[in-house]
Tab-separated table of C-alpha atoms in Angstrom:
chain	number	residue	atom	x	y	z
A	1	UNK	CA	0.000	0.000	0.000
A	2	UNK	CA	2.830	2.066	0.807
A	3	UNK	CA	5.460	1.073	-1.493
A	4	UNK	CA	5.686	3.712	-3.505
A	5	UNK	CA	6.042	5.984	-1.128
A	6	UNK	CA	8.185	4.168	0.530
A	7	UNK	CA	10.797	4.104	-2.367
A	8	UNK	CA	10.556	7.925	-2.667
A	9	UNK	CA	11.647	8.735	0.956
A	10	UNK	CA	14.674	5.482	0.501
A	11	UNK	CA	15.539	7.468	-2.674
A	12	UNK	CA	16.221	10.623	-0.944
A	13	UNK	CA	20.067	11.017	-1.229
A	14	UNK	CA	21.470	11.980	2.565
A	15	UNK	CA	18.034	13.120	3.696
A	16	UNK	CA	18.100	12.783	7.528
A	17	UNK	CA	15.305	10.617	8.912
A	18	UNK	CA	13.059	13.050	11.142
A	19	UNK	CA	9.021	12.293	12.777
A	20	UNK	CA	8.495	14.684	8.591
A	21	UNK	CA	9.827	12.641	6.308
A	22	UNK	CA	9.426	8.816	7.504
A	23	UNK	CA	6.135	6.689	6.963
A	24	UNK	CA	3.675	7.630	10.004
A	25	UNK	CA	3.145	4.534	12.073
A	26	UNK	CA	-0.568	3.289	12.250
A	27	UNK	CA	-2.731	1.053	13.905
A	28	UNK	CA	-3.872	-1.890	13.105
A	29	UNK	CA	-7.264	-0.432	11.781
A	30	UNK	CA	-5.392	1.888	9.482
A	31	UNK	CA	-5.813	5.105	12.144
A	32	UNK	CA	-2.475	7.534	12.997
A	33	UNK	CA	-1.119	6.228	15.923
A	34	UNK	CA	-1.792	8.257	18.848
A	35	UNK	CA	2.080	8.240	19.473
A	36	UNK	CA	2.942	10.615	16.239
A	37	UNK	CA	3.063	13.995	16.160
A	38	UNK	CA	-0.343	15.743	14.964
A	39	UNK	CA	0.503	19.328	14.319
A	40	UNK	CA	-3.607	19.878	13.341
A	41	UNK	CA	-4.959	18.631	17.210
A	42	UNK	CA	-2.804	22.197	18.360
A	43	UNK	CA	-4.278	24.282	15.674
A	44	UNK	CA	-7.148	26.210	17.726
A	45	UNK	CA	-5.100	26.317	20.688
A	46	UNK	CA	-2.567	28.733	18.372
A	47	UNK	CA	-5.381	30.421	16.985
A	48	UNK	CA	-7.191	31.191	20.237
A	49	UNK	CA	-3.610	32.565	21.779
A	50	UNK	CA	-2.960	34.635	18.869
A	51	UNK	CA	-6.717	35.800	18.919
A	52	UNK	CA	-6.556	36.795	22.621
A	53	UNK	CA	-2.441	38.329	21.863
A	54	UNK	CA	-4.262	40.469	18.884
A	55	UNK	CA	-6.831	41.879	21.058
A	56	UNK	CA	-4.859	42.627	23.530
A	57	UNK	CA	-3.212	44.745	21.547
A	58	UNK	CA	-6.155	46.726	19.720
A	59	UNK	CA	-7.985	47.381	23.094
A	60	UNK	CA	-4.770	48.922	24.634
A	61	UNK	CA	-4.215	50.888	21.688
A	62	UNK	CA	-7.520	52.414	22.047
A	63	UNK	CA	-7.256	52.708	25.580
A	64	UNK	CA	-4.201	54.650	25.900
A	65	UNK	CA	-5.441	57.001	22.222
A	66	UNK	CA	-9.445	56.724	22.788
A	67	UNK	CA	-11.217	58.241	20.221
A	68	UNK	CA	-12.918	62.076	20.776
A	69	UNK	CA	-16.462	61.517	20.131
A	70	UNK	CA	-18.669	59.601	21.752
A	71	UNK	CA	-19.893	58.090	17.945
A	72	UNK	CA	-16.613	57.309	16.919
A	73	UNK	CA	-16.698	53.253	16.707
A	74	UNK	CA	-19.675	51.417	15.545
A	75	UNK	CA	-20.723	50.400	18.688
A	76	UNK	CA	-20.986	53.656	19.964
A	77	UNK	CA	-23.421	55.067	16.729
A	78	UNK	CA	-25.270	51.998	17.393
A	79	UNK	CA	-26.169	53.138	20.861
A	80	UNK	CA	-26.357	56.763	20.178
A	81	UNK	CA	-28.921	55.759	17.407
A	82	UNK	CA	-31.017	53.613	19.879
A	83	UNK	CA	-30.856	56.995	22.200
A	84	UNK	CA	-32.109	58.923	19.281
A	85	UNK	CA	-34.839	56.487	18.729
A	86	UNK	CA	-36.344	57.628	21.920
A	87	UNK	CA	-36.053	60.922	21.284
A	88	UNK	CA	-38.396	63.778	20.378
A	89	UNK	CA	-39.043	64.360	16.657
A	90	UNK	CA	-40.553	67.696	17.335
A	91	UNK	CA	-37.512	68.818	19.241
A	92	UNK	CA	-36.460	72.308	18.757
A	93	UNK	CA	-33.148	73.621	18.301
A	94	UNK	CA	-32.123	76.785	19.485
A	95	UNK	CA	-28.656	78.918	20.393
A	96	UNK	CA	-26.771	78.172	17.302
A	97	UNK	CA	-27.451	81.436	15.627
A	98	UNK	CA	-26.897	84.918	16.254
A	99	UNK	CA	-30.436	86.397	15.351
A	100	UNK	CA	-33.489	85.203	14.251
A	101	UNK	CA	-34.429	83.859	17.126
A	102	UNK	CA	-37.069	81.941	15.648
A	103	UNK	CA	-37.205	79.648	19.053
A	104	UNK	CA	-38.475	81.958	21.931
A	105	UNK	CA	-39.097	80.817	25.743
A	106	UNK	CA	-39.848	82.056	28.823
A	107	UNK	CA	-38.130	79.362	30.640
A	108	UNK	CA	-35.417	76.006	29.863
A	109	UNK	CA	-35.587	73.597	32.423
A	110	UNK	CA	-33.178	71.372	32.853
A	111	UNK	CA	-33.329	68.191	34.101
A	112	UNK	CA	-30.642	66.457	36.658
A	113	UNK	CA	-28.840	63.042	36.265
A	114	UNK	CA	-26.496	61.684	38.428
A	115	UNK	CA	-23.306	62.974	39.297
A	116	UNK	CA	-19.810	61.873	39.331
A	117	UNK	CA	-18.701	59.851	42.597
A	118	UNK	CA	-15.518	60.755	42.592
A	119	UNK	CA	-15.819	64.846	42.653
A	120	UNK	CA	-19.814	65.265	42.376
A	121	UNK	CA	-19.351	66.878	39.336
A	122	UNK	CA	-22.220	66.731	36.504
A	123	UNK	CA	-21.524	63.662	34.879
A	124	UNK	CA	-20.744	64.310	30.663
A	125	UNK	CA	-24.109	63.551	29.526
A	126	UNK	CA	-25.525	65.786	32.374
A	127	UNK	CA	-22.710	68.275	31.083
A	128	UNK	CA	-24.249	68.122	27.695
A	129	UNK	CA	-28.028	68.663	28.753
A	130	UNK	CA	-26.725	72.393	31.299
A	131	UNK	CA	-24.591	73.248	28.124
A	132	UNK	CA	-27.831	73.230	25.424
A	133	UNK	CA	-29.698	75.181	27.864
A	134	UNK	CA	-27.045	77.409	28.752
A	135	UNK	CA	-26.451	78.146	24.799
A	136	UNK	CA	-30.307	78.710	24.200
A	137	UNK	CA	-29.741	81.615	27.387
A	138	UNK	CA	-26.930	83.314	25.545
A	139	UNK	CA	-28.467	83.660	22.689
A	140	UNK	CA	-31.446	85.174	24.054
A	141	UNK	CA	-33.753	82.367	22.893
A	142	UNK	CA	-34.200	81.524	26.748
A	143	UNK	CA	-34.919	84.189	29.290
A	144	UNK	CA	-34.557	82.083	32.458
A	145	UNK	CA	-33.475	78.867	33.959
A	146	UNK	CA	-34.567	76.223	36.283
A	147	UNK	CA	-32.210	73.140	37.254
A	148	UNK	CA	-34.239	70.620	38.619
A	149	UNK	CA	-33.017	67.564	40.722
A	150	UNK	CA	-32.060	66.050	44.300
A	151	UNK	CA	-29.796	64.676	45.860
A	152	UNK	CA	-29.459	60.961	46.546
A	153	UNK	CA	-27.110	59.917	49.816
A	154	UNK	CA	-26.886	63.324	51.392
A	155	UNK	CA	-23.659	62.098	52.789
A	156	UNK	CA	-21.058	59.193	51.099
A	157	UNK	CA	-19.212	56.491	53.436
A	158	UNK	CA	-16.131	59.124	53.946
A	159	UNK	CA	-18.217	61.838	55.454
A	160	UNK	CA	-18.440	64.062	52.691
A	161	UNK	CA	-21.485	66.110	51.468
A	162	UNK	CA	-23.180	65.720	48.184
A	163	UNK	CA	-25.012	68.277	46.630
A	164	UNK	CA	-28.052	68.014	44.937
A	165	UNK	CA	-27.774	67.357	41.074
A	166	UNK	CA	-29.543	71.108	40.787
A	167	UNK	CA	-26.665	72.520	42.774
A	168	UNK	CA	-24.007	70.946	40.464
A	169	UNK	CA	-25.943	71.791	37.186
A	170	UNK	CA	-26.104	75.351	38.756
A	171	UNK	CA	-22.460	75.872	39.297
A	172	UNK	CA	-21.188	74.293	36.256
A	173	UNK	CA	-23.535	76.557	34.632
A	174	UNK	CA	-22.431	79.597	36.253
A	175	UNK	CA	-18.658	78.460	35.163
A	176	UNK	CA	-19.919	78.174	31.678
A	177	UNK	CA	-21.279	81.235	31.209
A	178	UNK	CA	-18.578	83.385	33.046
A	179	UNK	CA	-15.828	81.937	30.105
A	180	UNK	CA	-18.177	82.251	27.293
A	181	UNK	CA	-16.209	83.922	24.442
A	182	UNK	CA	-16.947	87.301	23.540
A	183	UNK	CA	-18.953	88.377	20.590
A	184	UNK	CA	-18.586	91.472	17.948
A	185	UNK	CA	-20.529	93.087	15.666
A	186	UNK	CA	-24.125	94.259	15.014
A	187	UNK	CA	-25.912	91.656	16.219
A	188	UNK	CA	-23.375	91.195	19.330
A	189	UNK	CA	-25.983	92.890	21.244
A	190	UNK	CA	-28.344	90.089	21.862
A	191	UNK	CA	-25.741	88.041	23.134
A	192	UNK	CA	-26.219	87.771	26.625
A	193	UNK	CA	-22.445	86.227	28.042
A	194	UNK	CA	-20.481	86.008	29.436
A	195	UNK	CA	-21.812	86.915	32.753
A	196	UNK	CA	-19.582	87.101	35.731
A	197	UNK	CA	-20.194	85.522	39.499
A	198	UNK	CA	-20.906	88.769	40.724
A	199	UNK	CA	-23.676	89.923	38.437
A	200	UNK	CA	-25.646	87.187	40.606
A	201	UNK	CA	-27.765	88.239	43.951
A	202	UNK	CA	-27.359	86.273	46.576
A	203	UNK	CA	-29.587	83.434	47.153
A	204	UNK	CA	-33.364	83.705	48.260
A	205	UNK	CA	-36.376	81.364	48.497
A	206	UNK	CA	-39.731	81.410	46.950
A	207	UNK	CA	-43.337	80.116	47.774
A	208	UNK	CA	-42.266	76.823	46.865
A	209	UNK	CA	-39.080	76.612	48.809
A	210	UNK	CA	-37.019	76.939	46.136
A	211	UNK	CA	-33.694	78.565	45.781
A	212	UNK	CA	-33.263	81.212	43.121
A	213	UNK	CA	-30.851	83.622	42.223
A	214	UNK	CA	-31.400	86.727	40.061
A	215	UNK	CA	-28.318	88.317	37.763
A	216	UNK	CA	-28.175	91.020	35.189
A	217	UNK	CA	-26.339	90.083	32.033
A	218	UNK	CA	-24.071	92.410	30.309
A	219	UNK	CA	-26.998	94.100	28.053
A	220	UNK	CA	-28.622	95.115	31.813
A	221	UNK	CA	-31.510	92.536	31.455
A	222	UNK	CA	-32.564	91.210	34.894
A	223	UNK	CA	-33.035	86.779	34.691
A	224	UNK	CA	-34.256	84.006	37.395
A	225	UNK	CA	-32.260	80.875	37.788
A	226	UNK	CA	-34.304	78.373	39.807
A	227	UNK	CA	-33.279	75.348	42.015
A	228	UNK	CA	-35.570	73.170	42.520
A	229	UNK	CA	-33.906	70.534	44.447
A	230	UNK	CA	-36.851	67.998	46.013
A	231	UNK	CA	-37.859	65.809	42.470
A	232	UNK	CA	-36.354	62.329	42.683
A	233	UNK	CA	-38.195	61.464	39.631
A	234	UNK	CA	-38.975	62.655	36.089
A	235	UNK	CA	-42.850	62.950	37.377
A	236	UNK	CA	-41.349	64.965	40.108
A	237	UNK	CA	-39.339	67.346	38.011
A	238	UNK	CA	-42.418	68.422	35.957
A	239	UNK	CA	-44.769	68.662	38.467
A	240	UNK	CA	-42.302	70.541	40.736
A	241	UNK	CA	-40.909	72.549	38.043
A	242	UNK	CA	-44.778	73.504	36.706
A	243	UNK	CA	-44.565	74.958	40.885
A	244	UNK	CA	-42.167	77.454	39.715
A	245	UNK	CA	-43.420	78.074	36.509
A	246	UNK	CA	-46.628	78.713	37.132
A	247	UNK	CA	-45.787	81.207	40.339
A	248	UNK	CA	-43.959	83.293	37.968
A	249	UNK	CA	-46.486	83.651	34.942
A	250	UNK	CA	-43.631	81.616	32.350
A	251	UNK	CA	-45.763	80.165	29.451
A	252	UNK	CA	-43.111	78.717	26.785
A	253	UNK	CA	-40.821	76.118	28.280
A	254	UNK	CA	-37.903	74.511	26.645
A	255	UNK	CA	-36.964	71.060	28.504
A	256	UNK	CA	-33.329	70.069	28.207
A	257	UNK	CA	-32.663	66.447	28.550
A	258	UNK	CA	-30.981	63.682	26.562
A	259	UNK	CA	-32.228	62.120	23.609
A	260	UNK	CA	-33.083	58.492	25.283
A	261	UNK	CA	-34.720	60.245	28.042
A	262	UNK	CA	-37.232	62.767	25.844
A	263	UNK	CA	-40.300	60.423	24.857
A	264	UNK	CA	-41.219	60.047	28.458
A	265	UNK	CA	-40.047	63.380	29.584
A	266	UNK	CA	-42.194	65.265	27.212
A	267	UNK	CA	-45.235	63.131	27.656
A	268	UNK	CA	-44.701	63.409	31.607
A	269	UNK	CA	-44.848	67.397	31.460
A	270	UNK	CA	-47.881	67.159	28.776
A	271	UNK	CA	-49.614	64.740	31.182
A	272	UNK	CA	-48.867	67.059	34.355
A	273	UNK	CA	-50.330	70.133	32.418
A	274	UNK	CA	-53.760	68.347	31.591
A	275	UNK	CA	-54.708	67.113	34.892
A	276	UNK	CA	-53.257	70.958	36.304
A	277	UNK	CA	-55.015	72.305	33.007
A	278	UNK	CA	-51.932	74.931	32.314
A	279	UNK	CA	-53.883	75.287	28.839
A	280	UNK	CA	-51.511	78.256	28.518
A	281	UNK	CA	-48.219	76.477	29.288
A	282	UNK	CA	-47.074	75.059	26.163
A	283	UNK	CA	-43.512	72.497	26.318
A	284	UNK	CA	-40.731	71.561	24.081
A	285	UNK	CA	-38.288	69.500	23.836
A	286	UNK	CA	-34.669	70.310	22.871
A	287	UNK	CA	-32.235	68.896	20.624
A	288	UNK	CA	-28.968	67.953	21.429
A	289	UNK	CA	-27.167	68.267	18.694
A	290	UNK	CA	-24.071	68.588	20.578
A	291	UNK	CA	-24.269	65.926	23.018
A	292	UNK	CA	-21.438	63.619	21.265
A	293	UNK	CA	-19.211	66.779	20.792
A	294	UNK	CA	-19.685	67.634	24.794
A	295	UNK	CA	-18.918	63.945	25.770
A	296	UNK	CA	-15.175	63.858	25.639
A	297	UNK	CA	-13.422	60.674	27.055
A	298	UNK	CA	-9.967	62.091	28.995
A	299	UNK	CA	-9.046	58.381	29.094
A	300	UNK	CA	-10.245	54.813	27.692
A	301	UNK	CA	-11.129	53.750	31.292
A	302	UNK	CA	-13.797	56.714	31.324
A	303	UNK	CA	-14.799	56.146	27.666
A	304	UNK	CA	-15.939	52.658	28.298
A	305	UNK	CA	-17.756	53.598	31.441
A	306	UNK	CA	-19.599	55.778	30.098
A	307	UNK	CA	-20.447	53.762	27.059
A	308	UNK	CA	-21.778	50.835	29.505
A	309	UNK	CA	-23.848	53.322	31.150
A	310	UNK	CA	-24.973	54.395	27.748
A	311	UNK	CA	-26.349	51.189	27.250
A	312	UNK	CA	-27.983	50.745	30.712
A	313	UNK	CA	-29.779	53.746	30.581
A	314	UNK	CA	-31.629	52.616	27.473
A	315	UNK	CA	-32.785	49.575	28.917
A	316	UNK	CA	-33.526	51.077	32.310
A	317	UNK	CA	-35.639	54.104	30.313
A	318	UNK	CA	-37.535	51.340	28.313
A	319	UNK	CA	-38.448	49.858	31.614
A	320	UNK	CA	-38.963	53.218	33.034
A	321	UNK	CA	-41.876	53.971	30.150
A	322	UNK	CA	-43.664	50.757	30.584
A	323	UNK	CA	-43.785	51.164	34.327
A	324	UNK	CA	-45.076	55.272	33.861
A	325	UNK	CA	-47.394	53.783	31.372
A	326	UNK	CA	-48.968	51.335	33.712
A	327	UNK	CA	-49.141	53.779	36.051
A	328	UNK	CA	-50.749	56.205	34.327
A	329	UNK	CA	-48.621	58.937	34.508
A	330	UNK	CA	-48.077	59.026	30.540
């Protein structure tokens, strides 16, 4: 069966015998003997290793050099899409122009997420909803403010305080507005920033409790930023946010939240102004058209954070809509 073979390998002039170039042995049945050498049975353990050594190396590369937008790598557009599918198609955009002004409103409000544990900082996608709002206000398209949002554990295992998510959104709104560039030109005018600290009264407190303060911007037109720091809910930020609308006459409100979390914002507020009948109260969403631009990742640590979060906020807020749903409350 194997003479020809055979003769070719005893023909070889000087060719060393090695386990490559001698007849295998078999077994009886005509099977490789378990004894030789079978290169193939270590095949997917090399492949796996060199798998594993490969990604190794991609996901430290893009952990030490992570991308700048949030929508950089598919999976990312993937989730931002999902967030997008949840958001409102009616949304209005307003603060990218200088005039015009075709979006007017008494009053943004914005609505809290959670904060960083680290420094209780706004967290970037909390960052992204103060800076829309903030740009509507400089541009005039929004006369006032309210932040709206509590605080969770008052105080964290080390003894430190935590401020309400209002309180956060408040100061890194201040900070925004105080280094917003300066503008030139005719229609500089109705640009309302930057604003310093000081152009701010001190605190006070309305009917409702809430804190407010009221500042002058550069063009000598008085404004009312709100905290209202009690809602631990979206139901709870409209209907405590309606409080301080309605006390102060505002009738156009622009609501500032994230795209995944608009469908059951807007319907929330909508819902709270039937059953108050606020027939003259009339709500929009914004647009954040900037949101991916505003989430910058300092590190790839960070950027994969907040990318997990990213994804459990869209299946919490799915959750979150069939629960308001069965409740009523949409």
């Amino acid at each position: 069966k194997y003479d020809g073979f055979t003769t070719r390998i005893q023909s070889m002039p000087n060719r060393p015998k090695n386990k490559f170039n001698r007849i295998p042995k078999l077994t009886k049945d005509g099977k490789l003997d378990p004894s030789e050498f079978q290169p193939h049975a270590f095949m997917p353990l090399w492949s796996l290793t060199l798998s594993v050594l490969f990604l190794s190396l991609v996901i430290g590369f893009y952990a030490r050099n992570p991308p700048i937008a949030q929508e950089s790598l598919p999976l990312e557009r993937v989730l931002a899409k999902a967030h997008q599918y949840l958001s409102d198609p009616e949304g209005v955009i307003i603060g990218r122009k200088l005039g015009g002004n075709q979006n007017r409103f008494d009053v943004g409000v914005v609505l809290g997420a959670r904060l960083n544990e680290t420094d209780f900082q706004p967290s970037l996608r909390l960052q992204s909803r103060v800076r829309h709002a903030v740009d509507g206000f400089c541009y005039g398209e929004v006369e006032h403010l309210i932040f709206s949002g509590a605080s969770g554990k008052k105080v964290v295992g080390d003894g430190r305080k935590r401020p309400s998510e209002a309180a956060a959104m408040f100061e890194f709104a201040l900070a925004t507005v105080e280094r917003a560039p300066k503008m030139s030109g005719r229609k500089a005018e109705e640009y309302r920033c930057p604003i310093e600290r000081e152009r701010f009264s001190e605190a006070k407190r309305d009917e409702n409790g809430n804190a407010y303060y009221v500042g002058e911007d550069k063009n000598g037109d008085q404004f009312t930023w709100v905290l209202e720091e009690k809602s631990f809910s979206t139901k709870e930020n409209a209907e405590l946010s309606l409080n301080a609308i309605v006390t102060r006459e505002w009738n156009s409100v622009a609501v500032s939240t994230s795209h995944f979390h608009q469908f059951r914002s807007k319907r929330v507020f909508l819902k709270a102004i039937e059953t108050r009948r606020l027939s003259k109260v009339k709500v929009k969403m914004l647009k954040q058209v900037q949101e991916s631009s505003y989430s910058r990742h300092k590190d790839g640590r960070e950027r994969t954070r907040e990318f997990a979060i990213g994804q459990f906020d869209f299946v919490r807020e799915l959750l979150a809509i069939c629960y308001y749903k069965i409740r009523r409350w949409i």
